Amino acid sequence: MAKFGTVFCEEFVRVEYRDGAWQQPLMQPIGPIPMHPAAHVFHYASTCFEGFKAYRRADGAAQIFRLRDHVARMQKSAASLRLPVPLAAMLSQMVIDLVSRQASKIPEPPGSLYLRPTLIGTEKNIGAAAAPSTEALLYVIASPVGDYFAGGAKALKLLVDDQRARTTEQLGSTKTGGNYAAALGPTLDAKAAYGVDQVLFCPHGDVQETGAANFLLLSDKEVITKPLDSSFLHGITRDSILRLAAELGYRVSERNITVSELLELVATHEAVLSGTAATLSPVGCLVHNGREIRVRDGNPGPNAEKLRAALQAIQTGRAPDTHGWLTAV
Ligand SMILES: *Cc1c(COP(=O)(O)O)cnc(C)c1O
């Protein structure tokens, strides 16, 4: 299977916002979207997106994981950027229509169809640095993706940065392009200097998240992660894992952890990154102040595997959907 995110379905669905209203969504062959060079998004980064997956069931039908929650988060992101907020029913239907038309392109589990709604400000106005875009384009593209762990789950190495933040307080929980731009430089610098895969941003010693994934600690008895606040992105994988963990008898501790606590906890606890693309990715090593600290024995642990399997069983229809997380297409 090609690299994640580089292959696309032949169709996408789009809708414009103008004259104060959402227009009629259109299904089209995927291709360039002509834009004026003065479009708001190019100058003032008025953009947000979502990422989630549709899975193929054993009977060949498709189901979308936590569609309602991803649509709600997109609305929250749009509102925080003062972009026109997509109507929930409209965006949900756009996604359902696209998945339905592309159902035959969904790879067998553990593959899936990755869905990427994107909202951009399109008003032609380079004078609008301090004004919202009055026009917008919302579209959804779909990308068949394979098993993230094909070739085995390699434990990641993270730089623990106890100075810098991933982004700003006002956009921490907004899924917006600028946040990834902000994290890119520090991440590339850390890769070059320490050979790490990612940076764990811990401004003032507060353990937050990496550039695009939440951070959790796991033992046989408990799951520890930062409580929801405006500093980080509220992952739906994080939420799903916390709910499943509680049902499986783990104690769920949503509490702030400091870097010094983290460095002690990894002697006994597994560390994982959580997000839609990889569900849970094991962390094997932390780098702090130039020193390498192994996470337990440095290998992927059993609790990450157990929780990931529980989540995947629901996503692919092998376990009952007792939470109402799936939308059948
Ligand atoms: C998307 C994202 C996550 C993970 O969110 P999920 O809903 O679990 O996919 C975590 N952190 C950041 C910064 C993200 O952009």
mmCIF file of C-alpha atoms and ligand atoms in Angstrom:
data_model
loop_
_atom_site.group_PDB
_atom_site.id
_atom_site.type_symbol
_atom_site.label_atom_id
_atom_site.label_comp_id
_atom_site.label_asym_id
_atom_site.label_seq_id
_atom_site.Cartn_x
_atom_site.Cartn_y
_atom_site.Cartn_z
ATOM 1 C CA MET A 1 0.000 0.000 0.000
ATOM 2 C CA ALA A 2 1.241 3.503 -0.845
ATOM 3 C CA LYS A 3 2.372 5.907 1.863
ATOM 4 C CA PHE A 4 -0.423 7.164 4.175
ATOM 5 C CA GLY A 5 -2.324 10.073 2.645
ATOM 6 C CA THR A 6 -0.954 9.971 -0.905
ATOM 7 C CA VAL A 7 -3.708 8.049 -2.724
ATOM 8 C CA PHE A 8 -7.181 9.526 -3.192
ATOM 9 C CA CYS A 9 -10.604 8.393 -4.313
ATOM 10 C CA GLU A 10 -11.612 9.703 -7.733
ATOM 11 C CA GLU A 11 -14.457 11.819 -6.389
ATOM 12 C CA PHE A 12 -14.747 14.449 -3.696
ATOM 13 C CA VAL A 13 -17.659 16.475 -2.384
ATOM 14 C CA ARG A 14 -17.670 20.256 -1.955
ATOM 15 C CA VAL A 15 -19.937 23.082 -0.895
ATOM 16 C CA GLU A 16 -19.494 26.849 -0.938
ATOM 17 C CA TYR A 17 -20.566 29.410 1.625
ATOM 18 C CA ARG A 18 -21.513 32.771 0.117
ATOM 19 C CA ASP A 19 -24.167 35.474 0.522
ATOM 20 C CA GLY A 20 -24.515 34.368 4.132
ATOM 21 C CA ALA A 21 -25.561 30.792 3.358
ATOM 22 C CA TRP A 22 -24.291 27.329 2.521
ATOM 23 C CA GLN A 23 -25.052 26.434 -1.088
ATOM 24 C CA GLN A 24 -25.871 23.003 -2.528
ATOM 25 C CA PRO A 25 -23.125 20.336 -2.013
ATOM 26 C CA LEU A 26 -21.675 18.928 -5.247
ATOM 27 C CA MET A 27 -19.976 15.607 -5.900
ATOM 28 C CA GLN A 28 -17.137 16.033 -8.433
ATOM 29 C CA PRO A 29 -14.125 14.258 -9.904
ATOM 30 C CA ILE A 30 -11.179 15.111 -7.640
ATOM 31 C CA GLY A 31 -8.903 17.764 -9.110
ATOM 32 C CA PRO A 32 -7.565 21.290 -8.681
ATOM 33 C CA ILE A 33 -9.795 23.854 -6.965
ATOM 34 C CA PRO A 34 -9.254 27.195 -8.718
ATOM 35 C CA MET A 35 -8.740 29.967 -6.184
ATOM 36 C CA HIS A 36 -8.030 33.647 -6.293
ATOM 37 C CA PRO A 37 -4.475 34.493 -5.142
ATOM 38 C CA ALA A 38 -5.978 36.923 -2.604
ATOM 39 C CA ALA A 39 -8.061 34.179 -0.928
ATOM 40 C CA HIS A 40 -8.140 34.687 2.841
ATOM 41 C CA VAL A 41 -6.695 31.245 3.620
ATOM 42 C CA PHE A 42 -3.412 31.924 1.778
ATOM 43 C CA HIS A 43 -2.685 35.065 3.758
ATOM 44 C CA TYR A 44 -4.365 34.639 7.129
ATOM 45 C CA ALA A 45 -4.515 30.839 7.568
ATOM 46 C CA SER A 46 -8.283 30.576 7.851
ATOM 47 C CA THR A 47 -8.357 26.789 7.655
ATOM 48 C CA CYS A 48 -9.369 23.795 9.711
ATOM 49 C CA PHE A 49 -9.841 20.103 9.040
ATOM 50 C CA GLU A 50 -10.924 16.752 10.437
ATOM 51 C CA GLY A 51 -9.542 13.245 10.091
ATOM 52 C CA PHE A 52 -11.468 10.028 10.706
ATOM 53 C CA LYS A 53 -12.133 6.670 9.121
ATOM 54 C CA ALA A 54 -14.707 4.456 7.457
ATOM 55 C CA TYR A 55 -14.220 0.692 7.783
ATOM 56 C CA ARG A 56 -15.363 -2.233 5.711
ATOM 57 C CA ARG A 57 -17.451 -4.773 7.592
ATOM 58 C CA ALA A 58 -17.302 -8.511 6.994
ATOM 59 C CA ASP A 59 -20.608 -8.280 5.051
ATOM 60 C CA GLY A 60 -19.079 -5.688 2.692
ATOM 61 C CA ALA A 61 -21.074 -2.713 4.043
ATOM 62 C CA ALA A 62 -19.246 0.379 5.299
ATOM 63 C CA GLN A 63 -19.367 2.087 8.676
ATOM 64 C CA ILE A 64 -17.947 5.408 9.833
ATOM 65 C CA PHE A 65 -16.368 5.718 13.270
ATOM 66 C CA ARG A 66 -17.628 8.562 15.493
ATOM 67 C CA LEU A 67 -18.883 10.716 12.645
ATOM 68 C CA ARG A 68 -21.060 12.845 14.940
ATOM 69 C CA ASP A 69 -18.123 13.690 17.219
ATOM 70 C CA HIS A 70 -15.807 14.597 14.346
ATOM 71 C CA VAL A 71 -18.461 16.829 12.796
ATOM 72 C CA ALA A 72 -18.968 18.531 16.162
ATOM 73 C CA ARG A 73 -15.203 19.087 16.533
ATOM 74 C CA MET A 74 -15.068 20.567 13.018
ATOM 75 C CA GLN A 75 -17.826 22.989 14.012
ATOM 76 C CA LYS A 76 -15.865 23.940 17.114
ATOM 77 C CA SER A 77 -12.697 24.508 15.074
ATOM 78 C CA ALA A 78 -14.584 26.610 12.499
ATOM 79 C CA ALA A 79 -16.189 28.730 15.213
ATOM 80 C CA SER A 80 -12.856 29.353 16.933
ATOM 81 C CA LEU A 81 -11.409 30.633 13.626
ATOM 82 C CA ARG A 82 -14.557 32.669 12.921
ATOM 83 C CA LEU A 83 -15.105 30.705 9.726
ATOM 84 C CA PRO A 84 -18.679 29.915 8.649
ATOM 85 C CA VAL A 85 -19.688 26.911 10.776
ATOM 86 C CA PRO A 86 -20.705 23.895 8.645
ATOM 87 C CA LEU A 87 -24.224 22.643 9.358
ATOM 88 C CA ALA A 88 -23.914 19.284 11.114
ATOM 89 C CA ALA A 89 -26.569 17.570 8.998
ATOM 90 C CA MET A 90 -25.050 18.925 5.779
ATOM 91 C CA LEU A 91 -21.485 17.865 6.559
ATOM 92 C CA SER A 92 -22.567 14.437 7.851
ATOM 93 C CA GLN A 93 -24.551 13.807 4.682
ATOM 94 C CA MET A 94 -21.623 14.893 2.487
ATOM 95 C CA VAL A 95 -19.404 12.344 4.256
ATOM 96 C CA ILE A 96 -22.035 9.594 4.080
ATOM 97 C CA ASP A 97 -22.652 10.220 0.357
ATOM 98 C CA LEU A 98 -18.934 10.126 -0.413
ATOM 99 C CA VAL A 99 -18.357 6.932 1.590
ATOM 100 C CA SER A 100 -21.400 5.320 0.026
ATOM 101 C CA ARG A 101 -20.179 6.060 -3.516
ATOM 102 C CA GLN A 102 -16.634 4.923 -2.696
ATOM 103 C CA ALA A 103 -17.574 1.910 -0.543
ATOM 104 C CA SER A 104 -15.932 -0.511 -2.976
ATOM 105 C CA LYS A 105 -12.604 1.332 -2.473
ATOM 106 C CA ILE A 106 -12.431 0.726 1.278
ATOM 107 C CA PRO A 107 -9.542 -1.675 1.960
ATOM 108 C CA GLU A 108 -10.150 -4.759 4.102
ATOM 109 C CA PRO A 109 -9.417 -4.273 7.838
ATOM 110 C CA PRO A 110 -6.980 -3.312 9.270
ATOM 111 C CA GLY A 111 -7.053 -0.960 6.262
ATOM 112 C CA SER A 112 -9.720 1.730 6.062
ATOM 113 C CA LEU A 113 -10.900 4.792 4.176
ATOM 114 C CA TYR A 114 -9.441 7.930 5.741
ATOM 115 C CA LEU A 115 -11.755 10.956 5.429
ATOM 116 C CA ARG A 116 -10.533 14.524 5.457
ATOM 117 C CA PRO A 117 -13.116 17.337 5.615
ATOM 118 C CA THR A 118 -11.375 20.670 5.027
ATOM 119 C CA LEU A 119 -12.724 24.199 5.450
ATOM 120 C CA ILE A 120 -10.977 27.277 4.017
ATOM 121 C CA GLY A 121 -11.701 30.996 3.888
ATOM 122 C CA THR A 122 -11.959 32.041 0.222
ATOM 123 C CA GLU A 123 -12.887 35.720 0.347
ATOM 124 C CA LYS A 124 -10.665 37.746 -2.019
ATOM 125 C CA ASN A 125 -9.449 40.365 0.422
ATOM 126 C CA ILE A 126 -5.864 40.892 1.479
ATOM 127 C CA GLY A 127 -7.074 43.717 3.706
ATOM 128 C CA ALA A 128 -8.911 41.235 5.941
ATOM 129 C CA ALA A 129 -6.087 40.378 8.365
ATOM 130 C CA ALA A 130 -8.311 41.322 11.277
ATOM 131 C CA ALA A 131 -11.629 40.335 9.719
ATOM 132 C CA PRO A 132 -13.176 36.918 9.125
ATOM 133 C CA SER A 133 -13.594 35.514 5.629
ATOM 134 C CA THR A 134 -17.200 36.048 4.496
ATOM 135 C CA GLU A 135 -16.844 33.283 1.912
ATOM 136 C CA ALA A 136 -15.649 29.739 2.411
ATOM 137 C CA LEU A 137 -15.218 26.377 0.741
ATOM 138 C CA LEU A 138 -15.848 23.108 2.580
ATOM 139 C CA TYR A 139 -14.833 19.863 0.928
ATOM 140 C CA VAL A 140 -14.294 16.235 1.870
ATOM 141 C CA ILE A 141 -11.631 14.051 0.279
ATOM 142 C CA ALA A 142 -11.155 10.325 0.888
ATOM 143 C CA SER A 143 -7.948 8.294 0.948
ATOM 144 C CA PRO A 144 -7.715 4.484 1.147
ATOM 145 C CA VAL A 145 -5.094 3.616 3.794
ATOM 146 C CA GLY A 146 -3.413 0.360 4.769
ATOM 147 C CA ASP A 147 -2.338 -1.093 8.090
ATOM 148 C CA TYR A 148 -0.335 1.550 9.925
ATOM 149 C CA PHE A 149 1.644 -1.192 11.648
ATOM 150 C CA ALA A 150 2.421 -3.268 8.562
ATOM 151 C CA GLY A 151 5.961 -4.411 9.233
ATOM 152 C CA GLY A 152 5.467 -4.342 13.013
ATOM 153 C CA ALA A 153 4.890 -1.671 15.651
ATOM 154 C CA LYS A 154 8.197 0.098 16.125
ATOM 155 C CA ALA A 155 8.431 1.868 19.484
ATOM 156 C CA LEU A 156 8.874 5.619 18.980
ATOM 157 C CA LYS A 157 11.535 7.898 20.403
ATOM 158 C CA LEU A 158 10.364 11.321 21.658
ATOM 159 C CA LEU A 159 12.188 14.460 22.674
ATOM 160 C CA VAL A 160 10.697 15.835 25.895
ATOM 161 C CA ASP A 161 10.758 19.607 25.353
ATOM 162 C CA ASP A 162 9.959 21.292 28.656
ATOM 163 C CA GLN A 163 10.207 24.815 27.256
ATOM 164 C CA ARG A 164 8.232 25.216 24.060
ATOM 165 C CA ALA A 165 4.491 24.877 23.441
ATOM 166 C CA ARG A 166 3.153 23.109 20.353
ATOM 167 C CA THR A 167 1.024 26.144 19.578
ATOM 168 C CA THR A 168 -0.823 28.985 21.270
ATOM 169 C CA GLU A 169 -3.410 28.756 24.022
ATOM 170 C CA GLN A 170 -6.189 30.180 21.804
ATOM 171 C CA LEU A 171 -5.715 27.536 19.091
ATOM 172 C CA GLY A 172 -4.542 24.554 21.142
ATOM 173 C CA SER A 173 -7.808 22.661 20.743
ATOM 174 C CA THR A 174 -8.493 23.837 17.179
ATOM 175 C CA LYS A 175 -7.543 21.458 14.344
ATOM 176 C CA THR A 176 -5.983 24.165 12.198
ATOM 177 C CA GLY A 177 -3.104 24.177 9.726
ATOM 178 C CA GLY A 178 -1.009 26.787 11.499
ATOM 179 C CA ASN A 179 -0.537 24.535 14.509
ATOM 180 C CA TYR A 180 1.319 21.956 12.397
ATOM 181 C CA ALA A 181 3.419 24.705 10.852
ATOM 182 C CA ALA A 182 4.325 25.845 14.377
ATOM 183 C CA ALA A 183 5.342 22.340 15.485
ATOM 184 C CA LEU A 184 7.274 21.504 12.313
ATOM 185 C CA GLY A 185 10.441 23.503 12.955
ATOM 186 C CA PRO A 186 10.960 22.211 16.508
ATOM 187 C CA THR A 187 10.195 18.648 15.355
ATOM 188 C CA LEU A 188 12.674 18.744 12.449
ATOM 189 C CA ASP A 189 15.319 20.329 14.679
ATOM 190 C CA ALA A 190 14.795 17.569 17.263
ATOM 191 C CA LYS A 191 14.997 14.854 14.605
ATOM 192 C CA ALA A 192 18.277 16.275 13.360
ATOM 193 C CA ALA A 193 19.787 16.806 16.820
ATOM 194 C CA TYR A 194 18.616 13.658 18.642
ATOM 195 C CA GLY A 195 17.281 11.233 16.023
ATOM 196 C CA VAL A 196 13.837 11.306 17.633
ATOM 197 C CA ASP A 197 10.551 10.663 15.808
ATOM 198 C CA GLN A 198 8.492 13.383 17.514
ATOM 199 C CA VAL A 199 8.587 16.106 20.143
ATOM 200 C CA LEU A 200 6.469 15.819 23.286
ATOM 201 C CA PHE A 201 5.630 19.445 24.023
ATOM 202 C CA CYS A 202 5.696 20.154 27.765
ATOM 203 C CA PRO A 203 5.741 23.946 28.215
ATOM 204 C CA HIS A 204 6.708 24.892 31.805
ATOM 205 C CA GLY A 205 7.031 21.155 32.509
ATOM 206 C CA ASP A 206 3.329 20.426 31.760
ATOM 207 C CA VAL A 207 3.119 17.245 29.640
ATOM 208 C CA GLN A 208 0.748 18.102 26.762
ATOM 209 C CA GLU A 209 1.010 16.308 23.391
ATOM 210 C CA THR A 210 3.116 15.815 20.269
ATOM 211 C CA GLY A 211 2.676 17.620 16.943
ATOM 212 C CA ALA A 212 -0.338 15.525 15.944
ATOM 213 C CA ALA A 213 -1.151 12.994 18.672
ATOM 214 C CA ASN A 214 -2.230 12.844 22.321
ATOM 215 C CA PHE A 215 -0.058 11.252 24.984
ATOM 216 C CA LEU A 216 -1.126 8.580 27.500
ATOM 217 C CA LEU A 217 0.557 6.443 30.154
ATOM 218 C CA LEU A 218 -0.699 2.896 30.775
ATOM 219 C CA SER A 219 -0.153 0.252 33.427
ATOM 220 C CA ASP A 220 -2.041 -2.985 34.118
ATOM 221 C CA LYS A 221 -4.286 -0.989 36.458
ATOM 222 C CA GLU A 222 -4.525 2.593 35.225
ATOM 223 C CA VAL A 223 -4.519 5.012 32.327
ATOM 224 C CA ILE A 224 -3.124 8.492 32.954
ATOM 225 C CA THR A 225 -3.552 11.455 30.620
ATOM 226 C CA LYS A 226 -3.948 15.203 30.770
ATOM 227 C CA PRO A 227 -7.506 16.453 31.499
ATOM 228 C CA LEU A 228 -9.216 18.424 28.730
ATOM 229 C CA ASP A 229 -8.230 22.072 28.636
ATOM 230 C CA SER A 230 -7.639 24.606 25.869
ATOM 231 C CA SER A 231 -3.925 23.809 25.484
ATOM 232 C CA PHE A 232 -4.233 20.656 23.389
ATOM 233 C CA LEU A 233 -6.345 18.911 20.772
ATOM 234 C CA HIS A 234 -9.158 16.824 22.230
ATOM 235 C CA GLY A 235 -8.573 13.547 20.442
ATOM 236 C CA ILE A 236 -11.490 11.270 19.770
ATOM 237 C CA THR A 237 -9.171 8.267 19.925
ATOM 238 C CA ARG A 238 -8.144 9.470 23.406
ATOM 239 C CA ASP A 239 -11.792 9.693 24.421
ATOM 240 C CA SER A 240 -12.599 6.244 22.971
ATOM 241 C CA ILE A 241 -9.615 4.647 24.717
ATOM 242 C CA LEU A 242 -10.511 6.230 28.073
ATOM 243 C CA ARG A 243 -14.077 4.922 27.823
ATOM 244 C CA LEU A 244 -12.994 1.413 26.826
ATOM 245 C CA ALA A 245 -10.292 1.381 29.500
ATOM 246 C CA ALA A 246 -12.840 2.228 32.204
ATOM 247 C CA GLU A 247 -15.087 -0.597 30.990
ATOM 248 C CA LEU A 248 -12.159 -3.019 31.012
ATOM 249 C CA GLY A 249 -11.523 -2.169 34.667
ATOM 250 C CA TYR A 250 -8.653 0.299 34.394
ATOM 251 C CA ARG A 251 -8.667 3.314 36.692
ATOM 252 C CA VAL A 252 -8.796 6.362 34.404
ATOM 253 C CA SER A 253 -6.808 9.273 35.836
ATOM 254 C CA GLU A 254 -7.265 12.472 33.874
ATOM 255 C CA ARG A 255 -4.701 14.612 35.623
ATOM 256 C CA ASN A 256 -1.833 16.914 34.794
ATOM 257 C CA ILE A 257 1.618 15.380 34.923
ATOM 258 C CA THR A 258 4.913 17.166 35.158
ATOM 259 C CA VAL A 259 8.034 16.213 33.252
ATOM 260 C CA SER A 260 9.779 15.007 36.409
ATOM 261 C CA GLU A 261 6.795 12.787 37.236
ATOM 262 C CA LEU A 262 6.761 11.502 33.661
ATOM 263 C CA LEU A 263 10.420 10.505 33.806
ATOM 264 C CA GLU A 264 9.719 8.447 36.935
ATOM 265 C CA LEU A 265 6.450 6.916 35.702
ATOM 266 C CA VAL A 266 7.980 5.464 32.528
ATOM 267 C CA ALA A 267 10.013 3.040 34.644
ATOM 268 C CA THR A 268 6.739 1.193 35.305
ATOM 269 C CA HIS A 269 4.192 2.556 32.803
ATOM 270 C CA GLU A 270 3.858 2.138 29.054
ATOM 271 C CA ALA A 271 3.746 5.385 27.062
ATOM 272 C CA VAL A 272 1.652 5.739 23.896
ATOM 273 C CA LEU A 273 0.596 8.311 21.341
ATOM 274 C CA SER A 274 -3.074 8.284 20.373
ATOM 275 C CA GLY A 275 -4.735 9.450 17.176
ATOM 276 C CA THR A 276 -6.908 8.273 14.306
ATOM 277 C CA ALA A 277 -4.084 7.388 11.909
ATOM 278 C CA ALA A 278 -2.327 4.839 14.147
ATOM 279 C CA THR A 279 -4.809 4.441 17.054
ATOM 280 C CA LEU A 280 -2.148 3.764 19.734
ATOM 281 C CA SER A 281 1.581 3.937 18.920
ATOM 282 C CA PRO A 282 3.999 2.694 21.563
ATOM 283 C CA VAL A 283 6.795 4.972 22.775
ATOM 284 C CA GLY A 284 10.039 3.190 23.661
ATOM 285 C CA CYS A 285 12.392 6.001 24.617
ATOM 286 C CA LEU A 286 12.366 9.611 25.835
ATOM 287 C CA VAL A 287 15.174 12.123 25.416
ATOM 288 C CA HIS A 288 15.397 14.835 28.064
ATOM 289 C CA ASN A 289 18.275 17.270 28.574
ATOM 290 C CA GLY A 290 20.400 15.131 26.248
ATOM 291 C CA ARG A 291 19.821 11.999 28.339
ATOM 292 C CA GLU A 292 17.952 8.932 27.021
ATOM 293 C CA ILE A 293 15.346 7.400 29.334
ATOM 294 C CA ARG A 294 13.913 4.031 28.361
ATOM 295 C CA VAL A 295 10.166 3.464 28.695
ATOM 296 C CA ARG A 296 10.066 0.188 30.701
ATOM 297 C CA ASP A 297 12.176 -2.237 28.663
ATOM 298 C CA GLY A 298 11.916 -0.105 25.522
ATOM 299 C CA ASN A 299 9.513 -2.472 23.754
ATOM 300 C CA PRO A 300 5.800 -2.106 22.926
ATOM 301 C CA GLY A 301 3.750 -3.160 25.964
ATOM 302 C CA PRO A 302 0.722 -5.437 26.489
ATOM 303 C CA ASN A 303 -1.733 -2.780 27.692
ATOM 304 C CA ALA A 304 -1.390 -0.668 24.552
ATOM 305 C CA GLU A 305 -1.969 -3.789 22.496
ATOM 306 C CA LYS A 306 -5.008 -4.813 24.560
ATOM 307 C CA LEU A 307 -6.672 -1.386 24.328
ATOM 308 C CA ARG A 308 -5.879 -1.027 20.645
ATOM 309 C CA ALA A 309 -7.406 -4.443 19.936
ATOM 310 C CA ALA A 310 -10.567 -3.517 21.876
ATOM 311 C CA LEU A 311 -10.948 -0.313 19.854
ATOM 312 C CA GLN A 312 -10.247 -1.998 16.515
ATOM 313 C CA ALA A 313 -12.770 -4.747 17.247
ATOM 314 C CA ILE A 314 -15.516 -2.104 17.526
ATOM 315 C CA GLN A 315 -14.321 -0.112 14.515
ATOM 316 C CA THR A 316 -14.363 -3.145 12.247
ATOM 317 C CA GLY A 317 -17.627 -4.617 13.574
ATOM 318 C CA ARG A 318 -16.091 -7.644 15.336
ATOM 319 C CA ALA A 319 -17.351 -6.389 18.723
ATOM 320 C CA PRO A 320 -20.782 -4.856 19.382
ATOM 321 C CA ASP A 321 -21.100 -1.073 19.127
ATOM 322 C CA THR A 322 -22.515 -0.510 22.607
ATOM 323 C CA HIS A 323 -21.656 3.229 22.536
ATOM 324 C CA GLY A 324 -23.427 4.201 19.305
ATOM 325 C CA TRP A 325 -20.079 5.169 17.740
ATOM 326 C CA LEU A 326 -20.726 3.773 14.277
ATOM 327 C CA THR A 327 -22.729 5.207 11.387
ATOM 328 C CA ALA A 328 -23.759 2.510 8.908
ATOM 329 C CA VAL A 329 -23.588 3.609 5.281
HETATM 330 C C1 LIG B 1 -5.949 15.111 15.224
HETATM 331 C C2 LIG B 1 -5.053 15.306 16.379
HETATM 332 C C3 LIG B 1 -5.006 14.434 17.485
HETATM 333 C C4 LIG B 1 -5.756 13.137 17.528
HETATM 334 O O1 LIG B 1 -7.122 13.283 17.406
HETATM 335 P P1 LIG B 1 -8.014 12.030 17.033
HETATM 336 O O2 LIG B 1 -9.389 12.551 17.075
HETATM 337 O O3 LIG B 1 -7.765 10.995 18.056
HETATM 338 O O4 LIG B 1 -7.583 11.580 15.683
HETATM 339 C C5 LIG B 1 -4.209 14.765 18.569
HETATM 340 N N1 LIG B 1 -3.448 15.881 18.550
HETATM 341 C C6 LIG B 1 -3.436 16.711 17.501
HETATM 342 C C7 LIG B 1 -2.587 17.910 17.565
HETATM 343 C C8 LIG B 1 -4.217 16.448 16.377
HETATM 344 O O5 LIG B 1 -4.190 17.260 15.327
#
